PDB file of C-alpha atoms in Angstrom:
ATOM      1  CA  UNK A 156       5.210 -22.075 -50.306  1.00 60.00           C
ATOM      2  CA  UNK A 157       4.439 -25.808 -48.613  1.00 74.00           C
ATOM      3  CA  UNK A 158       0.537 -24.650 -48.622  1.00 74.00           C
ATOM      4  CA  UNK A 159       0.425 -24.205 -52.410  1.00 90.00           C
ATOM      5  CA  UNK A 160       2.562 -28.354 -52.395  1.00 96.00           C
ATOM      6  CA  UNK A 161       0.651 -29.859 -49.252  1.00 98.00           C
ATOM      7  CA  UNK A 162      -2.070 -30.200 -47.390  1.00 96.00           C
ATOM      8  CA  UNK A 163      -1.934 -30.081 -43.744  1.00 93.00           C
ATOM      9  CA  UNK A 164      -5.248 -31.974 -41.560  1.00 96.00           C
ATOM     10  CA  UNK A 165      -6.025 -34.083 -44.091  1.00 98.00           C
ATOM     11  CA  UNK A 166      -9.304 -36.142 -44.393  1.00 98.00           C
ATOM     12  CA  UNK A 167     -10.194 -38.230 -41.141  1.00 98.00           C
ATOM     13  CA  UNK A 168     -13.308 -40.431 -42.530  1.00 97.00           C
ATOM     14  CA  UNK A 169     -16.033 -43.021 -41.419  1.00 98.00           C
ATOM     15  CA  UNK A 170     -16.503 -45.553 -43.528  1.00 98.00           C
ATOM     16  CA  UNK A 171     -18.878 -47.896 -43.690  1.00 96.00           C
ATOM     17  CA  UNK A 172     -17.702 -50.700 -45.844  1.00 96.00           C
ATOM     18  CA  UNK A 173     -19.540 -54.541 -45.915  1.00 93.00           C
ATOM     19  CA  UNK A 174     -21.099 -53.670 -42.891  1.00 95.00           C
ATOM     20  CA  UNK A 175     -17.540 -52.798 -41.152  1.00 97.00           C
ATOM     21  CA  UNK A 176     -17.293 -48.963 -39.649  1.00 98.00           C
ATOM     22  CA  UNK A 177     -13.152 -48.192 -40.096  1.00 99.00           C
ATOM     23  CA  UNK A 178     -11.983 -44.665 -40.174  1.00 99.00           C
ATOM     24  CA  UNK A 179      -9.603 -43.783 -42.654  1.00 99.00           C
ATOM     25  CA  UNK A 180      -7.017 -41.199 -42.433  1.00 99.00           C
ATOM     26  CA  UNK A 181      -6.183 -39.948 -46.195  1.00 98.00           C
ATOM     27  CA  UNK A 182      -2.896 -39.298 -46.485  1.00 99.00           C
ATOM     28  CA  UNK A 183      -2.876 -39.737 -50.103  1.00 98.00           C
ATOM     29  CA  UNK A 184      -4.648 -36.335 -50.145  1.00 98.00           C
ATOM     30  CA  UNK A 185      -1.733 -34.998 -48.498  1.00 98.00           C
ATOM     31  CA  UNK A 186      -0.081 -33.714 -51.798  1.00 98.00           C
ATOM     32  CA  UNK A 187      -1.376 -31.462 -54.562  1.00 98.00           C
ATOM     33  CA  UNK A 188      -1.194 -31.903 -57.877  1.00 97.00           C
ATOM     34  CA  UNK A 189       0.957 -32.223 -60.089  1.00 98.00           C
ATOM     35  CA  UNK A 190       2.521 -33.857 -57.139  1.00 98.00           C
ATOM     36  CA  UNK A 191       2.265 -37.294 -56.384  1.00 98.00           C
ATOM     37  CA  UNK A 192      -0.639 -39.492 -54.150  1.00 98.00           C
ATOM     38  CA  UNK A 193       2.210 -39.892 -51.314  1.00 97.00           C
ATOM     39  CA  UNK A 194       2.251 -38.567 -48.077  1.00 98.00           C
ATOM     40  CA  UNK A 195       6.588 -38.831 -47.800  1.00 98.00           C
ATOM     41  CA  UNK A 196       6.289 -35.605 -50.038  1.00 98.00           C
ATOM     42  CA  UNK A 197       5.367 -33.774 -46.660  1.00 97.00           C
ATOM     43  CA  UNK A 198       8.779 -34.906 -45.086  1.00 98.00           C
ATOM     44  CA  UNK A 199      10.912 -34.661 -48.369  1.00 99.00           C
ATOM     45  CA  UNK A 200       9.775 -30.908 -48.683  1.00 98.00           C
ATOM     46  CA  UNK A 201      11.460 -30.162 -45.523  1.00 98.00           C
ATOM     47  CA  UNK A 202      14.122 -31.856 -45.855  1.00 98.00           C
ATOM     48  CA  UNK A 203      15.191 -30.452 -49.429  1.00 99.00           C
ATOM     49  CA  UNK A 204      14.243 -27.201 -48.134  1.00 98.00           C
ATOM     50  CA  UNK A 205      16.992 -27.047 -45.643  1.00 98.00           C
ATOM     51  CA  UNK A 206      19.761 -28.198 -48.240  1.00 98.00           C
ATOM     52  CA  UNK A 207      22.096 -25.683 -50.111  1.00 98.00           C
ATOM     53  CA  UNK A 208      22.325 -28.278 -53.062  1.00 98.00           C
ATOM     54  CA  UNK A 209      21.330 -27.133 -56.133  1.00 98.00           C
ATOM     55  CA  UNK A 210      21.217 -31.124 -57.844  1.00 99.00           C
ATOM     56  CA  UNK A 211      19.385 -33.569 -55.800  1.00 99.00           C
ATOM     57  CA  UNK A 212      19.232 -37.045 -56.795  1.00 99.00           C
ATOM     58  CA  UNK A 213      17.272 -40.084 -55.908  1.00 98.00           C
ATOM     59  CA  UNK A 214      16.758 -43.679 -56.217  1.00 97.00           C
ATOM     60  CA  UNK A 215      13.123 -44.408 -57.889  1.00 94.00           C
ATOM     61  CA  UNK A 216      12.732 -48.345 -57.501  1.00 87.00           C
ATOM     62  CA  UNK A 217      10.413 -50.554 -59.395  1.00 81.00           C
ATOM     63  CA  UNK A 218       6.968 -48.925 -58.113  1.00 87.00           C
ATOM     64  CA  UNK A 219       8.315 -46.072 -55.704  1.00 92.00           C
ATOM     65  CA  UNK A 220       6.694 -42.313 -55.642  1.00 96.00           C
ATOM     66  CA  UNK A 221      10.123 -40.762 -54.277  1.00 97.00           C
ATOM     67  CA  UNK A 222      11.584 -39.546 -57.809  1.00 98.00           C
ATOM     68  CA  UNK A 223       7.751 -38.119 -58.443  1.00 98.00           C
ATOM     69  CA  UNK A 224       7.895 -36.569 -55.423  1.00 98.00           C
ATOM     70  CA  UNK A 225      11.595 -35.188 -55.741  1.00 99.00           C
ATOM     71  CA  UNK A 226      10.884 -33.650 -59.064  1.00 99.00           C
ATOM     72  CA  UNK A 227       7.842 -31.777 -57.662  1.00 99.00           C
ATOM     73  CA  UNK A 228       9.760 -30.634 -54.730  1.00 99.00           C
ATOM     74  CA  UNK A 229      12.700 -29.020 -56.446  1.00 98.00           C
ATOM     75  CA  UNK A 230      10.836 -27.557 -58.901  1.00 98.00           C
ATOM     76  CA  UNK A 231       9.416 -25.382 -56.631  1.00 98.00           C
ATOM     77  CA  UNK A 232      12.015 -25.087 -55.214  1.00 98.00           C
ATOM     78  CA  UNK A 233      13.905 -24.125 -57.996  1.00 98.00           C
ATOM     79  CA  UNK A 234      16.203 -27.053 -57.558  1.00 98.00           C
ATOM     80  CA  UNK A 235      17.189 -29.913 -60.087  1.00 99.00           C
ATOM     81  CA  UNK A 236      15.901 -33.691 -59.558  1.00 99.00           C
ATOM     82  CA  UNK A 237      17.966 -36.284 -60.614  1.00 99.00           C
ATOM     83  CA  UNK A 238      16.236 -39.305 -60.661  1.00 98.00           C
ATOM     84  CA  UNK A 239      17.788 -42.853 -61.165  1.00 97.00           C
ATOM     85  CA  UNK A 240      15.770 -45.507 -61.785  1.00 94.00           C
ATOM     86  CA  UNK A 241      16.234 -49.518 -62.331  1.00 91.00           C
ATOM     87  CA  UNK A 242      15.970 -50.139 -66.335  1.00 88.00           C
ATOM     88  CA  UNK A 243      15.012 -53.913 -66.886  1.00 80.00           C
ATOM     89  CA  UNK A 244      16.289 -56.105 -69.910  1.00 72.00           C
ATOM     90  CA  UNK A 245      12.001 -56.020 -71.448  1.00 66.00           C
ATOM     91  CA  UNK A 246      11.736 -51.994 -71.057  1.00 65.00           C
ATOM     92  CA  UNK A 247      14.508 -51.289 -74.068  1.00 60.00           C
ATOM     93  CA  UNK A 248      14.742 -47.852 -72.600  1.00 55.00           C
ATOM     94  CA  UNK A 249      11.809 -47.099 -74.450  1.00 57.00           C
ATOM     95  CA  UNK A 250       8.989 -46.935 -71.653  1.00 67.00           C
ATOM     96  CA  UNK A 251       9.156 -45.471 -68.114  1.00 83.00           C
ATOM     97  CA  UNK A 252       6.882 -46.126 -65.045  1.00 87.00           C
ATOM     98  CA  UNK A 253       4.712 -43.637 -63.950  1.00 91.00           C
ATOM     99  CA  UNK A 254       6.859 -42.406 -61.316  1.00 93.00           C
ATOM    100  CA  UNK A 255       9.682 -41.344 -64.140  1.00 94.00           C
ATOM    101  CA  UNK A 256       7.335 -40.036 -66.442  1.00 95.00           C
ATOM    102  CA  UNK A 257       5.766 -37.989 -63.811  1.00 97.00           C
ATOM    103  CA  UNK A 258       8.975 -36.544 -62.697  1.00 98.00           C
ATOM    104  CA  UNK A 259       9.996 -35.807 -66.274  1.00 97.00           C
ATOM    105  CA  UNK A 260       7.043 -33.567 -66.654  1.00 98.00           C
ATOM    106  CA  UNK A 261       8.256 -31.630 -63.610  1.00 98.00           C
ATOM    107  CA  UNK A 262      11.415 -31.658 -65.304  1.00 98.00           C
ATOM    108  CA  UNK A 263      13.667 -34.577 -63.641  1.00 98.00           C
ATOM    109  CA  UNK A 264      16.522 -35.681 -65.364  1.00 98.00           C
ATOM    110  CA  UNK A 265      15.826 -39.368 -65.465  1.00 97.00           C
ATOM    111  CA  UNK A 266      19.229 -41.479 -64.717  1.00 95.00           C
ATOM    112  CA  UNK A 267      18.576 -45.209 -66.004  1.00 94.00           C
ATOM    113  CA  UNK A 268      20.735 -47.806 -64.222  1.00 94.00           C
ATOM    114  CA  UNK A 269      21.022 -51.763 -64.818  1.00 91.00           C
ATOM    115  CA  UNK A 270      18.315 -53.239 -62.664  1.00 88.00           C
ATOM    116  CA  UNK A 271      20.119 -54.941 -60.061  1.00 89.00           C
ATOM    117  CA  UNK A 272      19.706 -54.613 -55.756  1.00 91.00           C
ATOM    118  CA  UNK A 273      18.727 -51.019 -54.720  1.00 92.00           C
ATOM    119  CA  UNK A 274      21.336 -51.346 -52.339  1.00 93.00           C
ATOM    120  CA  UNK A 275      23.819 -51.561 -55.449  1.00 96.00           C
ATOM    121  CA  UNK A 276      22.220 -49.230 -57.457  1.00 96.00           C
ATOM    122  CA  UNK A 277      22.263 -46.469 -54.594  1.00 97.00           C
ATOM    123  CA  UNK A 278      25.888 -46.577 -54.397  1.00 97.00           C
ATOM    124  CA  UNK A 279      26.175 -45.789 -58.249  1.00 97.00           C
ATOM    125  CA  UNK A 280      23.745 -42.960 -58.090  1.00 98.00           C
ATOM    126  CA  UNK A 281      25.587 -42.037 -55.209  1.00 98.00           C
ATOM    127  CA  UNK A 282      28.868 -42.525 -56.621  1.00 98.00           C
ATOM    128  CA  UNK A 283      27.383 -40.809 -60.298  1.00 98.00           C
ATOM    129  CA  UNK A 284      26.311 -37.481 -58.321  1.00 98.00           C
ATOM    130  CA  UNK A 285      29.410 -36.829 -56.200  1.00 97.00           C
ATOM    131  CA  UNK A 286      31.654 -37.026 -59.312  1.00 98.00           C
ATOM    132  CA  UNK A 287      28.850 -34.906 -61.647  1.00 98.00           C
ATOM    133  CA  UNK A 288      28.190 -32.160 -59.240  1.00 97.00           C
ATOM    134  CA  UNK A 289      31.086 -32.418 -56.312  1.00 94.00           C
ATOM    135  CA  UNK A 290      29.838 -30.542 -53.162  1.00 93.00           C
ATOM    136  CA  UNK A 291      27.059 -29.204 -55.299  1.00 96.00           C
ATOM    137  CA  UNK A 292      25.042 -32.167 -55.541  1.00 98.00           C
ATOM    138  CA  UNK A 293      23.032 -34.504 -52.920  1.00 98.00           C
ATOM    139  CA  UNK A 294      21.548 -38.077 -52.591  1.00 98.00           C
ATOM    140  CA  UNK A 295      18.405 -38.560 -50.811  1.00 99.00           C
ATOM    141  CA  UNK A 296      18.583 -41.332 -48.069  1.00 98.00           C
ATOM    142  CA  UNK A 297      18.461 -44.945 -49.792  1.00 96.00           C
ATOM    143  CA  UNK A 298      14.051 -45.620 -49.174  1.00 96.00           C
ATOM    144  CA  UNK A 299      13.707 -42.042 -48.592  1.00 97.00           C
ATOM    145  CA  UNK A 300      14.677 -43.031 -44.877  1.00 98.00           C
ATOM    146  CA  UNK A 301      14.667 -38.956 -43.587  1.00 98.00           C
ATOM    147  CA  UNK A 302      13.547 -38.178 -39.787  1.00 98.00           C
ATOM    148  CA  UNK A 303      11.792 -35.114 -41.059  1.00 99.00           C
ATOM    149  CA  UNK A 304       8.913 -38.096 -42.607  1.00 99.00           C
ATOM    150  CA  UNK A 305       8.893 -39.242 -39.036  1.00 99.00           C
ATOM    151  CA  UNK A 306       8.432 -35.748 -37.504  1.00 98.00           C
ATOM    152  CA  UNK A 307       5.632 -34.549 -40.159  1.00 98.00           C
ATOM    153  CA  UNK A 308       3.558 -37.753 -39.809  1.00 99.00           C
ATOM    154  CA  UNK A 309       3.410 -37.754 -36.036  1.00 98.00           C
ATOM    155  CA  UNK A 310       2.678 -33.947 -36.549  1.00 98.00           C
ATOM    156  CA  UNK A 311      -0.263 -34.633 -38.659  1.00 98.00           C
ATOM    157  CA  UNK A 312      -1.552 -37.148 -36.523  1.00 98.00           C
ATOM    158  CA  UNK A 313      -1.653 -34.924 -33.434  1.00 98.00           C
ATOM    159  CA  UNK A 314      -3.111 -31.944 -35.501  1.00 96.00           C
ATOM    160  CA  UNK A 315      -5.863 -34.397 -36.739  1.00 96.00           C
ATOM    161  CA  UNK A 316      -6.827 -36.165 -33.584  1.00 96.00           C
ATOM    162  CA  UNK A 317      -6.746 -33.283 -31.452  1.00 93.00           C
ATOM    163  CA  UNK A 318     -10.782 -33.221 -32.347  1.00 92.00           C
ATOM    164  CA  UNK A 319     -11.052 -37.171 -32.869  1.00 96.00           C
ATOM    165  CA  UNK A 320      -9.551 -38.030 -29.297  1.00 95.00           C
ATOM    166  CA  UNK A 321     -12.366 -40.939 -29.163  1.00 96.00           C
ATOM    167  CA  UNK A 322     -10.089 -42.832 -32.023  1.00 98.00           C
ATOM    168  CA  UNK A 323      -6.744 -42.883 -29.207  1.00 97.00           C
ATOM    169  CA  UNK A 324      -7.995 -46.773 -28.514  1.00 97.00           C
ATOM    170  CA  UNK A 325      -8.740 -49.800 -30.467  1.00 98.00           C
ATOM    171  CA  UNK A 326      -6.598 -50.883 -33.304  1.00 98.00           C
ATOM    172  CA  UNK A 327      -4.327 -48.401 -35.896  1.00 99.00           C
ATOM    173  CA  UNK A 328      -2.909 -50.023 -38.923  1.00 99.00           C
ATOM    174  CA  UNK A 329      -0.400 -48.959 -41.372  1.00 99.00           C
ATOM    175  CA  UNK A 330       1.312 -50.445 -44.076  1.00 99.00           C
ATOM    176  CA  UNK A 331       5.112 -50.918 -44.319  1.00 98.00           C
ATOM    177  CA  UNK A 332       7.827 -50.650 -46.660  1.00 96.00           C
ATOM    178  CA  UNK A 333      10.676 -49.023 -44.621  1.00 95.00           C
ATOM    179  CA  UNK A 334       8.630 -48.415 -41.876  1.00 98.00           C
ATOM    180  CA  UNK A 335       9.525 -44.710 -41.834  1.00 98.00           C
ATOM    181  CA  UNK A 336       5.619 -43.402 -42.212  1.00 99.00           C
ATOM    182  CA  UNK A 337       4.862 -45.968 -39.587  1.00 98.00           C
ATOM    183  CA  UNK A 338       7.694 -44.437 -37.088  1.00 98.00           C
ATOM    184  CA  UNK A 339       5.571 -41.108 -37.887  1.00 98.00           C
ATOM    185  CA  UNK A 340       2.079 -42.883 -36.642  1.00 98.00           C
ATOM    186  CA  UNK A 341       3.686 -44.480 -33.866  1.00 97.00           C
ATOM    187  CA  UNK A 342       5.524 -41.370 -32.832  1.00 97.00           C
ATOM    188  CA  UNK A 343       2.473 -39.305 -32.802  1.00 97.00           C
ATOM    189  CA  UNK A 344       0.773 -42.032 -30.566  1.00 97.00           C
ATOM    190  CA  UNK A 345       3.122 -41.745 -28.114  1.00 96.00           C
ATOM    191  CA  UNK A 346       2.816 -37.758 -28.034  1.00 95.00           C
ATOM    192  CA  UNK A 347      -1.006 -38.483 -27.447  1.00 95.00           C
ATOM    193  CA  UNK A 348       0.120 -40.623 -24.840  1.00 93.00           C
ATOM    194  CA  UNK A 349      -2.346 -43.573 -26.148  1.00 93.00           C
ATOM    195  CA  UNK A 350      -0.125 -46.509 -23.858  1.00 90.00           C
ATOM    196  CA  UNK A 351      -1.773 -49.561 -24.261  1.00 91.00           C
ATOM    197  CA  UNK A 352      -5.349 -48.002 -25.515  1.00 95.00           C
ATOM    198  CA  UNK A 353      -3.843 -49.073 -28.861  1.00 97.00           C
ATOM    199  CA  UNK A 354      -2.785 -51.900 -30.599  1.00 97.00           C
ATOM    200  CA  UNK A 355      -0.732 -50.883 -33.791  1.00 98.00           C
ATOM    201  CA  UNK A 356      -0.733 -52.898 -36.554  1.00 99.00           C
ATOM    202  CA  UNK A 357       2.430 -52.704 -39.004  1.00 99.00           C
ATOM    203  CA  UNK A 358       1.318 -54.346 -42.137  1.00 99.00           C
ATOM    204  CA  UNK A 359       4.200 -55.692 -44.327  1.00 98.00           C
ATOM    205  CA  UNK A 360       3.681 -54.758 -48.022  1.00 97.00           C
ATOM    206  CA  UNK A 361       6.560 -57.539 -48.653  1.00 97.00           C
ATOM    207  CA  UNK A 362       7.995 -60.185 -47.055  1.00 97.00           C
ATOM    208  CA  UNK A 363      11.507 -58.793 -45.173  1.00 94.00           C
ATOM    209  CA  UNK A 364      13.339 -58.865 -41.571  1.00 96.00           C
ATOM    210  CA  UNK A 365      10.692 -58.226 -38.506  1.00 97.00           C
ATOM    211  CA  UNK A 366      13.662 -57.326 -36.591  1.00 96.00           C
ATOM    212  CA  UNK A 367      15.441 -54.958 -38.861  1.00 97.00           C
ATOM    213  CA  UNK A 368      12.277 -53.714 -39.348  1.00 97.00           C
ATOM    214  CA  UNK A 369      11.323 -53.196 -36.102  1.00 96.00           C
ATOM    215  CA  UNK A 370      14.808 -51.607 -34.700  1.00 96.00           C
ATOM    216  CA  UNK A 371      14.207 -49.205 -37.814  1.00 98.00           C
ATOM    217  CA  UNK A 372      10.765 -47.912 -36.255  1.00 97.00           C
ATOM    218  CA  UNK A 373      11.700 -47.928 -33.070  1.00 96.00           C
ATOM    219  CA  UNK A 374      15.128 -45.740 -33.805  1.00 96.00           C
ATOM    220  CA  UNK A 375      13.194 -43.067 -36.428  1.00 98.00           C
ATOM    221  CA  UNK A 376      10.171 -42.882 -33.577  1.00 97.00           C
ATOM    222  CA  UNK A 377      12.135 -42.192 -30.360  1.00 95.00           C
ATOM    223  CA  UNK A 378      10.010 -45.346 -29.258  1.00 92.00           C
ATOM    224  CA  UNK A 379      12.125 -46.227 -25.998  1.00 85.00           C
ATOM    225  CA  UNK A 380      11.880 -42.655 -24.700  1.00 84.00           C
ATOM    226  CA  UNK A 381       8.245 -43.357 -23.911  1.00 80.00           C
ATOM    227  CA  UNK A 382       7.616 -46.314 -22.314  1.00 75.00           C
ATOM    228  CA  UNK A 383       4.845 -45.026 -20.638  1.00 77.00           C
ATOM    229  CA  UNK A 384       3.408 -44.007 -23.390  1.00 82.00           C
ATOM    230  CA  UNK A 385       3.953 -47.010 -25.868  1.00 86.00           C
ATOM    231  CA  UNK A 386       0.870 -48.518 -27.390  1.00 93.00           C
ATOM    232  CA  UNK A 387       1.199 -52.695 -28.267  1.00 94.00           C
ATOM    233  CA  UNK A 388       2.752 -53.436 -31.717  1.00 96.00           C
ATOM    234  CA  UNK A 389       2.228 -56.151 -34.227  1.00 97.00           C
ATOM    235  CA  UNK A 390       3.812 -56.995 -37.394  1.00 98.00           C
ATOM    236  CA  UNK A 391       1.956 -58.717 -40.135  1.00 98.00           C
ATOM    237  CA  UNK A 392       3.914 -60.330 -42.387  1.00 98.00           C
ATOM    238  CA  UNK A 393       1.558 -62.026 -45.977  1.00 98.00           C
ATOM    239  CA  UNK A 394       4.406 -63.345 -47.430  1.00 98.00           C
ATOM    240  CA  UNK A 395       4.076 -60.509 -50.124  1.00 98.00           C
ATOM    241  CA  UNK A 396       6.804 -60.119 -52.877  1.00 96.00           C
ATOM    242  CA  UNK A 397       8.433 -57.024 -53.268  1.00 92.00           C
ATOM    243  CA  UNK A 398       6.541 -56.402 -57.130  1.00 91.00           C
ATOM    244  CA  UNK A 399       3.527 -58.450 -56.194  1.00 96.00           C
ATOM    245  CA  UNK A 400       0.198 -55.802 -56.517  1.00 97.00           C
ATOM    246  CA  UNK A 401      -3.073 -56.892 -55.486  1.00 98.00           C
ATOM    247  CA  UNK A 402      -6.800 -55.791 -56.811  1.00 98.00           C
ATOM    248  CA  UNK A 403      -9.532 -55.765 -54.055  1.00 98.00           C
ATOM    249  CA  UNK A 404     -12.830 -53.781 -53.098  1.00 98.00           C
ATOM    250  CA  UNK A 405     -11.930 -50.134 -51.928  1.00 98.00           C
ATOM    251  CA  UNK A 406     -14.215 -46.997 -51.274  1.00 98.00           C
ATOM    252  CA  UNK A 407     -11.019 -45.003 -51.419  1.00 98.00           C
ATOM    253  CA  UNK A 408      -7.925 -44.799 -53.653  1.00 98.00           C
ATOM    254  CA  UNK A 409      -5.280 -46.766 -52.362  1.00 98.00           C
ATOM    255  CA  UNK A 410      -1.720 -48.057 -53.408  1.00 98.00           C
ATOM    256  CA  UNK A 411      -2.348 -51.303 -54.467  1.00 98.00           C
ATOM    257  CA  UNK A 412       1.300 -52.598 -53.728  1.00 97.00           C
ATOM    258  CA  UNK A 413       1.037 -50.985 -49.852  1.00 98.00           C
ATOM    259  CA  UNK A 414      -2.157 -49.782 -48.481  1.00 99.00           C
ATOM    260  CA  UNK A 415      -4.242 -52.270 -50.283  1.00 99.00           C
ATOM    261  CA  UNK A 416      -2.726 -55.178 -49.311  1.00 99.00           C
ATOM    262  CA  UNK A 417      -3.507 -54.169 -45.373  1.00 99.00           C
ATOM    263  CA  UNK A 418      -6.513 -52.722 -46.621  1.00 99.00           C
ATOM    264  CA  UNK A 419      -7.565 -56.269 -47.848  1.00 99.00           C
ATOM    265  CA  UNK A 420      -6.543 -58.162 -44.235  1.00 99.00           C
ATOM    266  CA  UNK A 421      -8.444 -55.591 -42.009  1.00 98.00           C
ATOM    267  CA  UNK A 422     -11.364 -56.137 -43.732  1.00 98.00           C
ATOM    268  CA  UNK A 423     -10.936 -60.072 -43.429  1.00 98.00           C
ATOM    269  CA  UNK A 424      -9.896 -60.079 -40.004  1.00 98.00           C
ATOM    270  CA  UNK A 425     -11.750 -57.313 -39.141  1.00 98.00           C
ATOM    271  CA  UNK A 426     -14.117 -59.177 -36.138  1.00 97.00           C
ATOM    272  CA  UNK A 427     -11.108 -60.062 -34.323  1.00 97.00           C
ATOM    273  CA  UNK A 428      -9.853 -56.606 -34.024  1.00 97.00           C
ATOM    274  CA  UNK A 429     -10.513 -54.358 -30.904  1.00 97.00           C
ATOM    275  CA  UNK A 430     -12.549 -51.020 -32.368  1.00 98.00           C
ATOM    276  CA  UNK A 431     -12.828 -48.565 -33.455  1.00 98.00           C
ATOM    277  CA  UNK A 432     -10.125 -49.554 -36.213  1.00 99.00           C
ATOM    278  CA  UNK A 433      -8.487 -46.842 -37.876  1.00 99.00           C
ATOM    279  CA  UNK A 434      -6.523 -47.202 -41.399  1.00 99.00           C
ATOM    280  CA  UNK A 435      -3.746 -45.054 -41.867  1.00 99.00           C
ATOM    281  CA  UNK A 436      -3.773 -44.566 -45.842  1.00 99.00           C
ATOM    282  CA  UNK A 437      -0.140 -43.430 -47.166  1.00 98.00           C
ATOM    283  CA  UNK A 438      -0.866 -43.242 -50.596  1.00 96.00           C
ATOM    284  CA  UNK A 439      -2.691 -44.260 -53.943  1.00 97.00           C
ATOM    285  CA  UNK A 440      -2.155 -45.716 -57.454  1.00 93.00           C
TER     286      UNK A 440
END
């Protein structure tokens, strides 16, 4: 069934783009339609898979895929999405985002809660779900923060390079909200055994701990049972706020609250970067 959701070895592309080569890897092909432009459907599929829960319910935050994705999942899976979402004081319940309307399509049950911190509103979901449905019922991981992400990015990465092997040097760079697609990259690097060949680039779609962020990755990707293999790791940090979207030059689609943004500062900073440079695209608008 995952063939007729997902697409494994997706595109690997050259790009020349104002006279700068980058290859881009498109993960935002990595899900068919009706499904979302989001590459954590690979790892969500899995994961839902494996669960005897008929309900499954999730936090959809101001511009997140996950309740899109959820609601594609389990209704192939023949599994109800619950999705809970932030309502603000200007929407007057009358207007979702695209993620709910998506996911009503697929036929969601969309959950509004009173916008507040996710971390709040997770624990309501939460709290909602185990009283609705009891042992019947399940909450995703607050961020969608699921190993199986981890494991079916790094997985993709070694199916794909396995005939690009030139592209295990120079400079990777992925955005990051969690981090948890870019504990998938830097996994896979490190079963390629890249070591220093590579300098990986986190970009931060919003401003937020380097350190939290950082233990995160390091935990999801197994990073410190590879030492050997461990390429060098920087975190770029704009100063991004968390609903702050940019529009900029693109030959591909790209999420312009994610992928964009580090889109935007490879191309600027592209000369001081070791080649070839490869962009790691998650996702699109």
């Amino acid at each position: 069934m995952s063939k007729n959701l997902l697409r494994k070895s997706t595109l690997l592309e050259e790009y020349m783009f104002s006279n700068k080569t980058i290859w881009v890897k498109r993960e935002d092909l990595s899900t068919r339609s009706p499904g979302p432009p989001f590459s954590k459907t690979r790892g969500l599929y899995e994961h839902i898979k494996a669960l005897p829960q008929r309900h499954i319910g999730v936090l959809d935050t101001f511009h997140s895929y996950g309740g899109w994705a959820i609601a594609y999942i389990c209704q192939a899976l023949g599994k109800k999405a619950h999705v809970f979402y932030p309502q603000y004081v200007g929407d007057n319940g009358k207007s979702y985002r695209k993620s709910q309307t998506e996911a009503k399509k697929l036929g969601a049950e969309l959950e509004p809660l009173k916008a507040g911190r996710s971390c709040i509103l997770y624990h309501s979901a939460k709290t909602i779900m185990s009283n609705r449905f009891d042992k019947k019922g399940y909450m995703i991981p607050n961020a969608l923060k699921i190993q199986e992400s981890v494991d079916s990015t790094a997985d993709e990465l070694v199916i794909s390079l396995a005939k690009h092997r030139k592209l295990l040097r120079g400079t990777w760079i992925v955005s990051v909200s969690s981090g948890t697609i870019a504990a998938g990259v830097l996994k896979g690097l490190m079963l390629m055994d890249v070591g220093k060949k590579v300098t990986m680039i986190m970009h931060m779609g919003y401003s937020r701990s380097e350190k939290s962020l950082i233990n995160y990755v390091d935990k999801m990707s197994g990073r410190l049972t590879y030492p050997h293999a461990t390429p060098s790791i920087r975190v770029v940090d704009e100063g991004y706020q968390y609903k702050d979207s940019i529009d900029y030059p693109c030959p591909f689609p790209c999420n312009s609250y994610y992928d964009l943004k580090a889109w935007k500062w490879l191309i600027e900073n592209y000369s001081k970067m070791k080649k070839p440079c490869v962009f790691w695209n998650i996702g699109a608008d």
